mmCIF file of C-alpha atoms and ligand atoms in Angstrom:
data_model
loop_
_atom_site.group_PDB
_atom_site.id
_atom_site.type_symbol
_atom_site.label_atom_id
_atom_site.label_comp_id
_atom_site.label_asym_id
_atom_site.label_seq_id
_atom_site.Cartn_x
_atom_site.Cartn_y
_atom_site.Cartn_z
ATOM 1 C CA MET R 1 109.887 -82.234 65.937
ATOM 2 C CA SER R 2 110.846 -81.141 69.397
ATOM 3 C CA THR R 3 108.493 -83.709 70.772
ATOM 4 C CA CYS R 4 110.441 -86.424 69.006
ATOM 5 C CA ARG R 5 113.657 -85.017 70.388
ATOM 6 C CA GLU R 6 112.230 -85.095 73.919
ATOM 7 C CA ILE R 7 110.902 -88.646 73.633
ATOM 8 C CA ALA R 8 114.221 -89.789 72.110
ATOM 9 C CA THR R 9 116.110 -88.230 75.049
ATOM 10 C CA GLN R 10 113.805 -90.068 77.465
ATOM 11 C CA LEU R 11 114.384 -93.378 75.577
ATOM 12 C CA MET R 12 118.183 -92.812 75.998
ATOM 13 C CA ALA R 13 117.969 -91.993 79.730
ATOM 14 C CA PRO R 14 121.241 -92.729 81.497
ATOM 15 C CA GLY R 15 121.477 -96.298 82.829
ATOM 16 C CA LYS R 16 118.316 -97.416 80.917
ATOM 17 C CA GLY R 17 117.714 -99.463 77.862
ATOM 18 C CA ILE R 18 114.771 -100.644 75.687
ATOM 19 C CA LEU R 19 113.018 -103.994 75.924
ATOM 20 C CA ALA R 20 112.170 -105.468 72.574
ATOM 21 C CA ALA R 21 109.008 -107.540 73.183
ATOM 22 C CA ASP R 22 107.660 -107.118 69.643
ATOM 23 C CA GLU R 23 108.213 -110.580 68.178
ATOM 24 C CA SER R 24 105.661 -111.270 65.400
ATOM 25 C CA ILE R 25 102.824 -113.680 66.156
ATOM 26 C CA GLY R 26 104.697 -116.400 64.218
ATOM 27 C CA THR R 27 108.070 -115.910 65.962
ATOM 28 C CA MET R 28 106.448 -115.553 69.426
ATOM 29 C CA SER R 29 104.337 -118.641 68.868
ATOM 30 C CA THR R 30 107.393 -120.741 67.921
ATOM 31 C CA ARG R 31 109.274 -119.530 70.975
ATOM 32 C CA LEU R 32 106.306 -120.355 73.254
ATOM 33 C CA GLU R 33 105.991 -123.840 71.726
ATOM 34 C CA GLN R 34 109.720 -124.475 72.166
ATOM 35 C CA ALA R 35 109.201 -123.624 75.898
ATOM 36 C CA GLY R 36 106.243 -126.027 76.089
ATOM 37 C CA VAL R 37 103.557 -123.357 76.105
ATOM 38 C CA ALA R 38 100.550 -123.428 73.826
ATOM 39 C CA ALA R 39 100.820 -120.703 71.216
ATOM 40 C CA THR R 40 97.546 -118.826 71.803
ATOM 41 C CA ALA R 41 96.709 -115.170 71.741
ATOM 42 C CA GLU R 42 95.994 -115.357 75.493
ATOM 43 C CA ASN R 43 99.395 -116.958 76.292
ATOM 44 C CA ARG R 44 101.252 -114.361 74.242
ATOM 45 C CA ARG R 45 99.297 -111.745 76.173
ATOM 46 C CA VAL R 46 100.047 -113.243 79.576
ATOM 47 C CA TYR R 47 103.763 -113.571 78.694
ATOM 48 C CA ARG R 48 103.918 -109.900 77.629
ATOM 49 C CA GLU R 49 102.092 -108.774 80.762
ATOM 50 C CA LEU R 50 104.533 -110.862 82.848
ATOM 51 C CA LEU R 51 107.419 -108.962 81.299
ATOM 52 C CA ALA R 52 105.835 -105.499 81.592
ATOM 53 C CA THR R 53 104.767 -105.959 85.192
ATOM 54 C CA THR R 54 108.144 -107.060 86.475
ATOM 55 C CA PRO R 55 108.697 -105.232 89.727
ATOM 56 C CA ASP R 56 110.928 -102.076 89.338
ATOM 57 C CA LEU R 57 111.331 -102.693 85.562
ATOM 58 C CA ALA R 58 111.364 -98.917 84.934
ATOM 59 C CA ASP R 59 114.673 -98.684 86.968
ATOM 60 C CA GLY R 60 116.500 -100.141 83.962
ATOM 61 C CA ILE R 61 114.064 -99.904 81.060
ATOM 62 C CA SER R 62 112.957 -96.710 79.371
ATOM 63 C CA GLY R 63 110.730 -98.202 76.674
ATOM 64 C CA ILE R 64 109.050 -101.466 75.587
ATOM 65 C CA ILE R 65 108.513 -102.222 71.936
ATOM 66 C CA LEU R 66 105.173 -104.003 71.429
ATOM 67 C CA CYS R 67 103.693 -105.661 68.316
ATOM 68 C CA ASP R 68 100.366 -104.953 66.684
ATOM 69 C CA GLU R 69 98.688 -107.812 68.509
ATOM 70 C CA THR R 70 99.872 -106.726 71.949
ATOM 71 C CA ILE R 71 99.111 -103.031 71.634
ATOM 72 C CA LYS R 72 95.479 -104.064 70.944
ATOM 73 C CA GLN R 73 95.423 -106.232 74.027
ATOM 74 C CA HIS R 74 94.697 -105.423 77.723
ATOM 75 C CA PHE R 75 96.362 -106.237 81.039
ATOM 76 C CA SER R 76 94.263 -108.737 83.064
ATOM 77 C CA ASP R 77 92.789 -105.856 85.015
ATOM 78 C CA GLY R 78 91.340 -104.482 81.756
ATOM 79 C CA THR R 79 93.865 -101.600 81.203
ATOM 80 C CA PRO R 80 94.970 -101.287 77.574
ATOM 81 C CA PHE R 81 98.631 -102.392 77.248
ATOM 82 C CA ALA R 82 100.166 -99.045 76.257
ATOM 83 C CA GLU R 83 98.310 -97.206 79.017
ATOM 84 C CA ALA R 84 99.408 -99.809 81.585
ATOM 85 C CA VAL R 85 103.026 -99.612 80.457
ATOM 86 C CA ARG R 86 102.927 -95.789 80.762
ATOM 87 C CA ALA R 87 101.596 -96.185 84.272
ATOM 88 C CA VAL R 88 104.661 -97.974 85.405
ATOM 89 C CA GLY R 89 106.903 -95.256 83.937
ATOM 90 C CA ILE R 90 107.832 -96.893 80.686
ATOM 91 C CA LEU R 91 107.318 -95.467 77.169
ATOM 92 C CA PRO R 92 105.278 -97.826 74.903
ATOM 93 C CA GLY R 93 106.666 -98.352 71.380
ATOM 94 C CA ILE R 94 105.274 -100.273 68.407
ATOM 95 C CA LYS R 95 106.852 -102.358 65.681
ATOM 96 C CA VAL R 96 105.368 -101.046 62.437
ATOM 97 C CA ASP R 97 107.074 -102.968 59.628
ATOM 98 C CA THR R 98 105.205 -106.011 58.340
ATOM 99 C CA GLY R 99 108.355 -108.210 58.037
ATOM 100 C CA ALA R 100 111.246 -108.972 55.690
ATOM 101 C CA LYS R 101 109.827 -110.461 52.509
ATOM 102 C CA PRO R 102 111.603 -111.928 49.477
ATOM 103 C CA CYS R 103 112.743 -109.122 47.261
ATOM 104 C CA PRO R 104 111.703 -109.336 43.587
ATOM 105 C CA GLY R 105 114.865 -109.234 41.419
ATOM 106 C CA LEU R 106 117.202 -110.250 44.262
ATOM 107 C CA PRO R 107 117.014 -114.033 44.729
ATOM 108 C CA GLY R 108 117.544 -115.108 48.343
ATOM 109 C CA GLU R 109 117.426 -111.535 49.747
ATOM 110 C CA THR R 110 114.711 -109.626 51.486
ATOM 111 C CA VAL R 111 113.187 -106.176 51.652
ATOM 112 C CA THR R 112 111.271 -105.149 54.679
ATOM 113 C CA GLU R 113 107.653 -104.197 53.893
ATOM 114 C CA GLY R 114 105.001 -102.088 55.553
ATOM 115 C CA LEU R 115 105.057 -98.799 53.779
ATOM 116 C CA ASP R 116 101.579 -99.114 52.261
ATOM 117 C CA GLY R 117 99.098 -97.177 54.413
ATOM 118 C CA LEU R 118 101.895 -96.545 56.982
ATOM 119 C CA SER R 119 100.898 -92.893 57.899
ATOM 120 C CA ALA R 120 97.363 -93.947 58.673
ATOM 121 C CA ARG R 121 98.492 -96.818 60.783
ATOM 122 C CA LEU R 122 100.976 -94.587 62.686
ATOM 123 C CA THR R 123 98.039 -92.204 63.507
ATOM 124 C CA ARG R 124 96.107 -95.079 64.901
ATOM 125 C CA TYR R 125 99.069 -96.287 67.041
ATOM 126 C CA VAL R 126 99.558 -92.696 68.372
ATOM 127 C CA GLU R 127 95.869 -92.802 69.379
ATOM 128 C CA ARG R 128 96.545 -96.019 71.239
ATOM 129 C CA GLY R 129 99.374 -94.378 73.150
ATOM 130 C CA ALA R 130 102.492 -95.370 71.172
ATOM 131 C CA MET R 131 105.406 -92.905 71.549
ATOM 132 C CA PHE R 132 108.039 -94.512 69.390
ATOM 133 C CA ALA R 133 108.241 -97.037 66.607
ATOM 134 C CA LYS R 134 110.530 -99.719 65.175
ATOM 135 C CA TRP R 135 111.388 -101.029 61.691
ATOM 136 C CA ARG R 136 113.848 -103.724 61.072
ATOM 137 C CA ALA R 137 115.794 -104.300 57.848
ATOM 138 C CA VAL R 138 117.658 -107.615 57.565
ATOM 139 C CA TYR R 139 120.959 -108.254 55.721
ATOM 140 C CA THR R 140 122.557 -111.642 55.431
ATOM 141 C CA ILE R 141 126.288 -111.981 54.783
ATOM 142 C CA THR R 142 127.402 -114.615 52.210
ATOM 143 C CA ASP R 143 130.124 -114.413 49.642
ATOM 144 C CA THR R 144 127.775 -112.509 47.336
ATOM 145 C CA THR R 145 125.286 -110.767 49.683
ATOM 146 C CA PRO R 146 124.034 -108.344 50.709
ATOM 147 C CA THR R 147 123.945 -106.966 47.187
ATOM 148 C CA ALA R 148 123.956 -103.252 46.389
ATOM 149 C CA GLY R 149 120.305 -103.660 45.491
ATOM 150 C CA ALA R 150 119.274 -105.012 48.877
ATOM 151 C CA ILE R 151 121.325 -102.366 50.651
ATOM 152 C CA ALA R 152 119.641 -99.669 48.534
ATOM 153 C CA VAL R 153 116.002 -100.764 48.819
ATOM 154 C CA ASN R 154 116.140 -101.407 52.521
ATOM 155 C CA ALA R 155 117.804 -98.034 53.157
ATOM 156 C CA SER R 156 115.141 -96.340 51.187
ATOM 157 C CA ALA R 157 112.340 -98.122 53.125
ATOM 158 C CA LEU R 158 113.938 -97.311 56.453
ATOM 159 C CA ALA R 159 114.131 -93.649 55.575
ATOM 160 C CA ARG R 160 110.541 -93.443 54.415
ATOM 161 C CA TYR R 161 109.410 -95.065 57.589
ATOM 162 C CA ALA R 162 111.572 -92.761 59.800
ATOM 163 C CA ALA R 163 110.308 -89.660 58.013
ATOM 164 C CA ALA R 164 106.726 -90.798 58.410
ATOM 165 C CA CYS R 165 107.242 -91.494 62.060
ATOM 166 C CA GLN R 166 108.662 -88.101 62.823
ATOM 167 C CA GLU R 167 105.839 -86.505 60.836
ATOM 168 C CA ALA R 168 103.335 -88.458 63.068
ATOM 169 C CA GLY R 169 105.234 -87.468 66.308
ATOM 170 C CA LEU R 170 106.680 -90.892 66.851
ATOM 171 C CA VAL R 171 110.392 -91.450 67.417
ATOM 172 C CA PRO R 172 111.651 -93.930 64.838
ATOM 173 C CA ILE R 173 114.034 -96.652 65.925
ATOM 174 C CA VAL R 174 115.970 -97.325 62.767
ATOM 175 C CA GLU R 175 117.187 -100.969 62.849
ATOM 176 C CA PRO R 176 119.499 -102.132 60.045
ATOM 177 C CA GLU R 177 120.431 -105.581 61.240
ATOM 178 C CA VAL R 178 123.304 -107.467 59.676
ATOM 179 C CA VAL R 179 122.479 -110.914 61.062
ATOM 180 C CA MET R 180 124.956 -113.151 62.746
ATOM 181 C CA SER R 181 124.216 -116.342 60.763
ATOM 182 C CA GLY R 182 127.072 -117.325 58.475
ATOM 183 C CA ASN R 183 130.696 -118.184 58.589
ATOM 184 C CA HIS R 184 132.045 -114.607 58.088
ATOM 185 C CA SER R 185 134.792 -112.929 60.032
ATOM 186 C CA GLN R 186 134.448 -109.850 62.178
ATOM 187 C CA PRO R 187 136.299 -107.692 59.525
ATOM 188 C CA ARG R 188 133.762 -108.779 56.876
ATOM 189 C CA CYS R 189 130.934 -107.960 59.254
ATOM 190 C CA ALA R 190 132.564 -104.498 59.739
ATOM 191 C CA GLU R 191 132.750 -103.946 55.994
ATOM 192 C CA ILE R 192 129.113 -104.883 55.396
ATOM 193 C CA THR R 193 127.751 -103.012 58.412
ATOM 194 C CA ALA R 194 129.646 -99.838 57.349
ATOM 195 C CA ALA R 195 128.288 -100.112 53.804
ATOM 196 C CA VAL R 196 124.704 -100.634 55.078
ATOM 197 C CA HIS R 197 124.988 -97.687 57.513
ATOM 198 C CA ALA R 198 126.407 -95.376 54.828
ATOM 199 C CA ALA R 199 123.268 -96.124 52.619
ATOM 200 C CA VAL R 200 120.917 -95.626 55.576
ATOM 201 C CA ARG R 201 122.521 -92.303 56.534
ATOM 202 C CA SER R 202 122.324 -91.031 53.057
ATOM 203 C CA ALA R 203 118.644 -92.108 52.664
ATOM 204 C CA LEU R 204 117.740 -90.532 56.006
ATOM 205 C CA ASP R 205 119.425 -87.345 54.973
ATOM 206 C CA LEU R 206 117.619 -87.157 51.649
ATOM 207 C CA LEU R 207 114.270 -87.296 53.544
ATOM 208 C CA ASN R 208 115.363 -84.759 56.171
ATOM 209 C CA VAL R 209 115.060 -87.141 59.058
ATOM 210 C CA ASP R 210 116.151 -85.363 62.222
ATOM 211 C CA PRO R 211 119.023 -87.395 63.777
ATOM 212 C CA ALA R 212 118.252 -85.872 67.205
ATOM 213 C CA GLY R 213 114.716 -87.341 67.048
ATOM 214 C CA MET R 214 115.665 -90.879 66.146
ATOM 215 C CA VAL R 215 117.433 -93.801 67.718
ATOM 216 C CA LEU R 216 119.758 -96.125 65.705
ATOM 217 C CA LYS R 217 119.475 -99.814 66.516
ATOM 218 C CA PRO R 218 122.488 -101.569 65.008
ATOM 219 C CA ASN R 219 124.040 -105.012 65.335
ATOM 220 C CA MET R 220 127.318 -105.182 67.290
ATOM 221 C CA VAL R 221 130.159 -105.918 64.850
ATOM 222 C CA ILE R 222 130.953 -109.514 65.474
ATOM 223 C CA GLU R 223 131.916 -112.734 63.661
ATOM 224 C CA GLY R 224 129.300 -115.094 62.256
ATOM 225 C CA THR R 225 127.833 -117.870 64.310
ATOM 226 C CA GLY R 226 129.466 -120.445 61.984
ATOM 227 C CA ASN R 227 132.931 -118.930 62.514
ATOM 228 C CA PRO R 228 134.897 -120.590 65.366
ATOM 229 C CA ASP R 229 136.543 -117.256 66.403
ATOM 230 C CA ARG R 230 135.078 -115.579 69.469
ATOM 231 C CA THR R 231 135.951 -111.898 69.206
ATOM 232 C CA ALA R 232 136.776 -110.460 72.609
ATOM 233 C CA PRO R 233 134.527 -107.748 74.035
ATOM 234 C CA GLU R 234 137.282 -105.080 73.646
ATOM 235 C CA ASP R 235 137.660 -105.927 70.072
ATOM 236 C CA VAL R 236 133.928 -106.023 69.451
ATOM 237 C CA ALA R 237 133.733 -102.548 71.048
ATOM 238 C CA ALA R 238 136.733 -101.077 69.164
ATOM 239 C CA VAL R 239 135.478 -102.181 65.747
ATOM 240 C CA THR R 240 131.857 -101.384 66.393
ATOM 241 C CA GLY R 241 132.937 -97.940 67.505
ATOM 242 C CA LYS R 242 134.911 -97.351 64.288
ATOM 243 C CA VAL R 243 131.860 -98.383 62.187
ATOM 244 C CA LEU R 244 129.549 -96.085 64.108
ATOM 245 C CA ARG R 245 131.891 -93.001 63.902
ATOM 246 C CA ALA R 246 130.270 -91.671 60.749
ATOM 247 C CA TRP R 247 126.882 -91.034 62.432
ATOM 248 C CA PRO R 248 126.173 -87.370 63.169
ATOM 249 C CA ASP R 249 127.026 -86.023 66.607
ATOM 250 C CA ASP R 250 123.416 -84.963 67.243
ATOM 251 C CA LEU R 251 121.972 -88.551 66.798
ATOM 252 C CA ALA R 252 119.808 -89.056 69.936
ATOM 253 C CA GLY R 253 121.487 -92.405 70.671
ATOM 254 C CA VAL R 254 122.426 -95.922 69.711
ATOM 255 C CA ALA R 255 120.561 -98.936 71.203
ATOM 256 C CA PHE R 256 122.059 -102.287 70.134
ATOM 257 C CA LEU R 257 120.119 -105.417 69.313
ATOM 258 C CA SER R 258 121.437 -108.635 70.809
ATOM 259 C CA GLY R 259 121.033 -110.663 67.607
ATOM 260 C CA GLY R 260 121.047 -114.130 69.187
ATOM 261 C CA GLN R 261 124.231 -113.712 71.177
ATOM 262 C CA PRO R 262 124.156 -115.595 74.492
ATOM 263 C CA PRO R 263 122.851 -113.087 77.120
ATOM 264 C CA GLU R 264 126.206 -112.912 79.009
ATOM 265 C CA ARG R 265 128.131 -112.167 75.801
ATOM 266 C CA ALA R 266 125.775 -109.470 74.832
ATOM 267 C CA THR R 267 126.111 -107.838 78.243
ATOM 268 C CA ALA R 268 129.940 -108.187 78.220
ATOM 269 C CA ASN R 269 130.110 -106.512 74.775
ATOM 270 C CA LEU R 270 127.680 -103.764 75.937
ATOM 271 C CA ALA R 271 129.907 -103.102 78.957
ATOM 272 C CA ALA R 272 133.047 -102.893 76.793
ATOM 273 C CA LEU R 273 131.318 -100.467 74.432
ATOM 274 C CA GLN R 274 130.895 -97.994 77.322
ATOM 275 C CA TYR R 275 134.573 -97.273 77.282
ATOM 276 C CA LEU R 276 134.331 -95.701 73.861
ATOM 277 C CA ARG R 277 134.204 -91.956 73.649
ATOM 278 C CA THR R 278 131.143 -91.305 71.530
ATOM 279 C CA PRO R 279 128.961 -88.191 71.164
ATOM 280 C CA TRP R 280 125.865 -90.271 71.722
ATOM 281 C CA PRO R 281 124.885 -92.675 74.508
ATOM 282 C CA LEU R 282 125.234 -96.391 73.713
ATOM 283 C CA THR R 283 122.558 -98.625 75.312
ATOM 284 C CA PHE R 284 120.679 -101.841 74.706
ATOM 285 C CA SER R 285 117.396 -102.628 72.903
ATOM 286 C CA PHE R 286 117.604 -106.343 73.414
ATOM 287 C CA GLY R 287 114.975 -108.963 72.751
ATOM 288 C CA ARG R 288 116.255 -112.523 73.205
ATOM 289 C CA ALA R 289 119.151 -111.536 75.566
ATOM 290 C CA LEU R 290 116.674 -110.063 78.032
ATOM 291 C CA VAL R 291 113.740 -112.373 77.783
ATOM 292 C CA THR R 292 114.881 -115.845 76.879
ATOM 293 C CA PRO R 293 115.772 -116.737 80.543
ATOM 294 C CA ALA R 294 112.338 -115.403 81.679
ATOM 295 C CA LEU R 295 110.513 -117.604 79.202
ATOM 296 C CA LEU R 296 112.495 -120.676 80.215
ATOM 297 C CA ALA R 297 111.871 -119.899 83.957
ATOM 298 C CA TRP R 298 108.134 -119.440 83.473
ATOM 299 C CA ARG R 299 107.210 -122.000 80.821
ATOM 300 C CA GLY R 300 103.534 -121.012 81.041
ATOM 301 C CA ASP R 301 103.177 -122.143 84.646
ATOM 302 C CA ALA R 302 101.228 -119.650 86.863
ATOM 303 C CA ALA R 303 103.170 -120.946 89.873
ATOM 304 C CA ARG R 304 106.450 -119.865 88.183
ATOM 305 C CA TYR R 305 105.192 -116.379 87.184
ATOM 306 C CA ALA R 306 107.526 -114.767 89.780
ATOM 307 C CA ASP R 307 110.436 -116.823 88.613
ATOM 308 C CA GLY R 308 109.948 -115.542 85.130
ATOM 309 C CA GLN R 309 109.861 -111.988 86.390
ATOM 310 C CA ALA R 310 112.930 -112.528 88.558
ATOM 311 C CA ALA R 311 114.768 -113.880 85.448
ATOM 312 C CA VAL R 312 113.965 -110.833 83.318
ATOM 313 C CA ALA R 313 114.751 -108.476 86.297
ATOM 314 C CA GLU R 314 118.240 -110.089 86.555
ATOM 315 C CA GLN R 315 118.986 -109.511 82.865
ATOM 316 C CA VAL R 316 117.785 -105.955 83.015
ATOM 317 C CA ARG R 317 119.901 -105.348 86.123
ATOM 318 C CA ALA R 318 122.970 -106.739 84.435
ATOM 319 C CA ASN R 319 122.595 -104.684 81.206
ATOM 320 C CA SER R 320 121.599 -101.536 83.135
ATOM 321 C CA ALA R 321 124.716 -101.942 85.232
ATOM 322 C CA ALA R 322 126.767 -102.265 82.038
ATOM 323 C CA VAL R 323 125.404 -98.965 80.662
ATOM 324 C CA ARG R 324 125.785 -97.166 83.983
ATOM 325 C CA LEU R 325 129.494 -97.757 83.551
ATOM 326 C CA ARG R 326 129.530 -94.843 81.135
ATOM 327 C CA THR R 327 128.175 -92.442 83.787
ATOM 328 C CA GLU R 328 130.709 -93.771 86.284
ATOM 329 C CA LEU R 329 133.559 -93.390 83.765
ATOM 330 C CA GLN R 330 132.546 -89.885 83.012
ATOM 331 C CA ARG R 331 132.694 -88.983 86.675
ATOM 332 C CA THR R 332 136.269 -90.184 87.020
HETATM 333 P P1 LIG L 1 117.231 -109.423 69.624
HETATM 334 O O1 LIG L 1 117.903 -108.614 70.749
HETATM 335 O O2 LIG L 1 116.708 -110.729 70.066
HETATM 336 O O3 LIG L 1 118.092 -109.462 68.390
HETATM 337 O O4 LIG L 1 115.965 -108.585 69.152
HETATM 338 C C1 LIG L 1 116.032 -107.306 69.055
HETATM 339 C C2 LIG L 1 114.991 -106.876 68.032
HETATM 340 O O5 LIG L 1 114.187 -105.985 68.265
HETATM 341 C C3 LIG L 1 114.982 -107.533 66.705
HETATM 342 O O6 LIG L 1 114.200 -106.813 65.868
#
């Protein structure tokens, strides 16, 4: 257990965040195609190598989340991905769920799968060098969802995953994502996020998951994309802080997902969150907000490889500066 605590502390190192580069093959392929890049295994590999070899990435990134395909791939010099990432001072992580699937009995809702054979897979990922893992549950807000059933089954799966990870010596990133799609208001997002978190906390507690050896990856509490309101960063921070307050003081940390917010908005919200007085550090575990500009700058063109890296470096710098605010505020 102490290993998990040590790794979790490293993941939450001051001024650093986590790079989520674990899109499934399907999602990554779609994003590559939208950027005009052929969706091949080799292009997915090259793109992930571009991100991981960005100069000085470890100054602002403590860990990179990989997917099953990537952790089995190698850098162009033949070094296995996880080993190469470690060599630049970044902890390699692995997404271990197998996706949100339609949940029998709950029309229109999903349960995240991947529990079958999980312990054996975790052992193999540890052998490949993984030090932490990720599992994402997805909740959509409508007038009638998420239902109590979706909240309960996803909480139970997240807890079983987290307990299995800690048993295997991997730090679980526990990601209950209330997605932004919908017309809902920020108060409705707060109500749903709080209910989801309460169920997740109680499921984790029942399976004796050590809060000090895990990282929570929540959504920021924000209005739906179809709602014309644009909640100001101070209000996103205040309400998100209220929802998070019930988490135990010894939780290793909170690393927010970006959820499809424009990169500048995600960074502004992250900066505002640093003014909260919380017992745990608050950092980023962004996917799209860190890498979308890089993909658009690169577009599969070897001549623009350095432009892609400059774009990701810029996003990392901005978000790392946002979380460094906390250290600066603590000094004053
Ligand atoms: P986004 O920051 O793009 O929401 O991705 C984070 C993530 O890991 C989703 O599972």
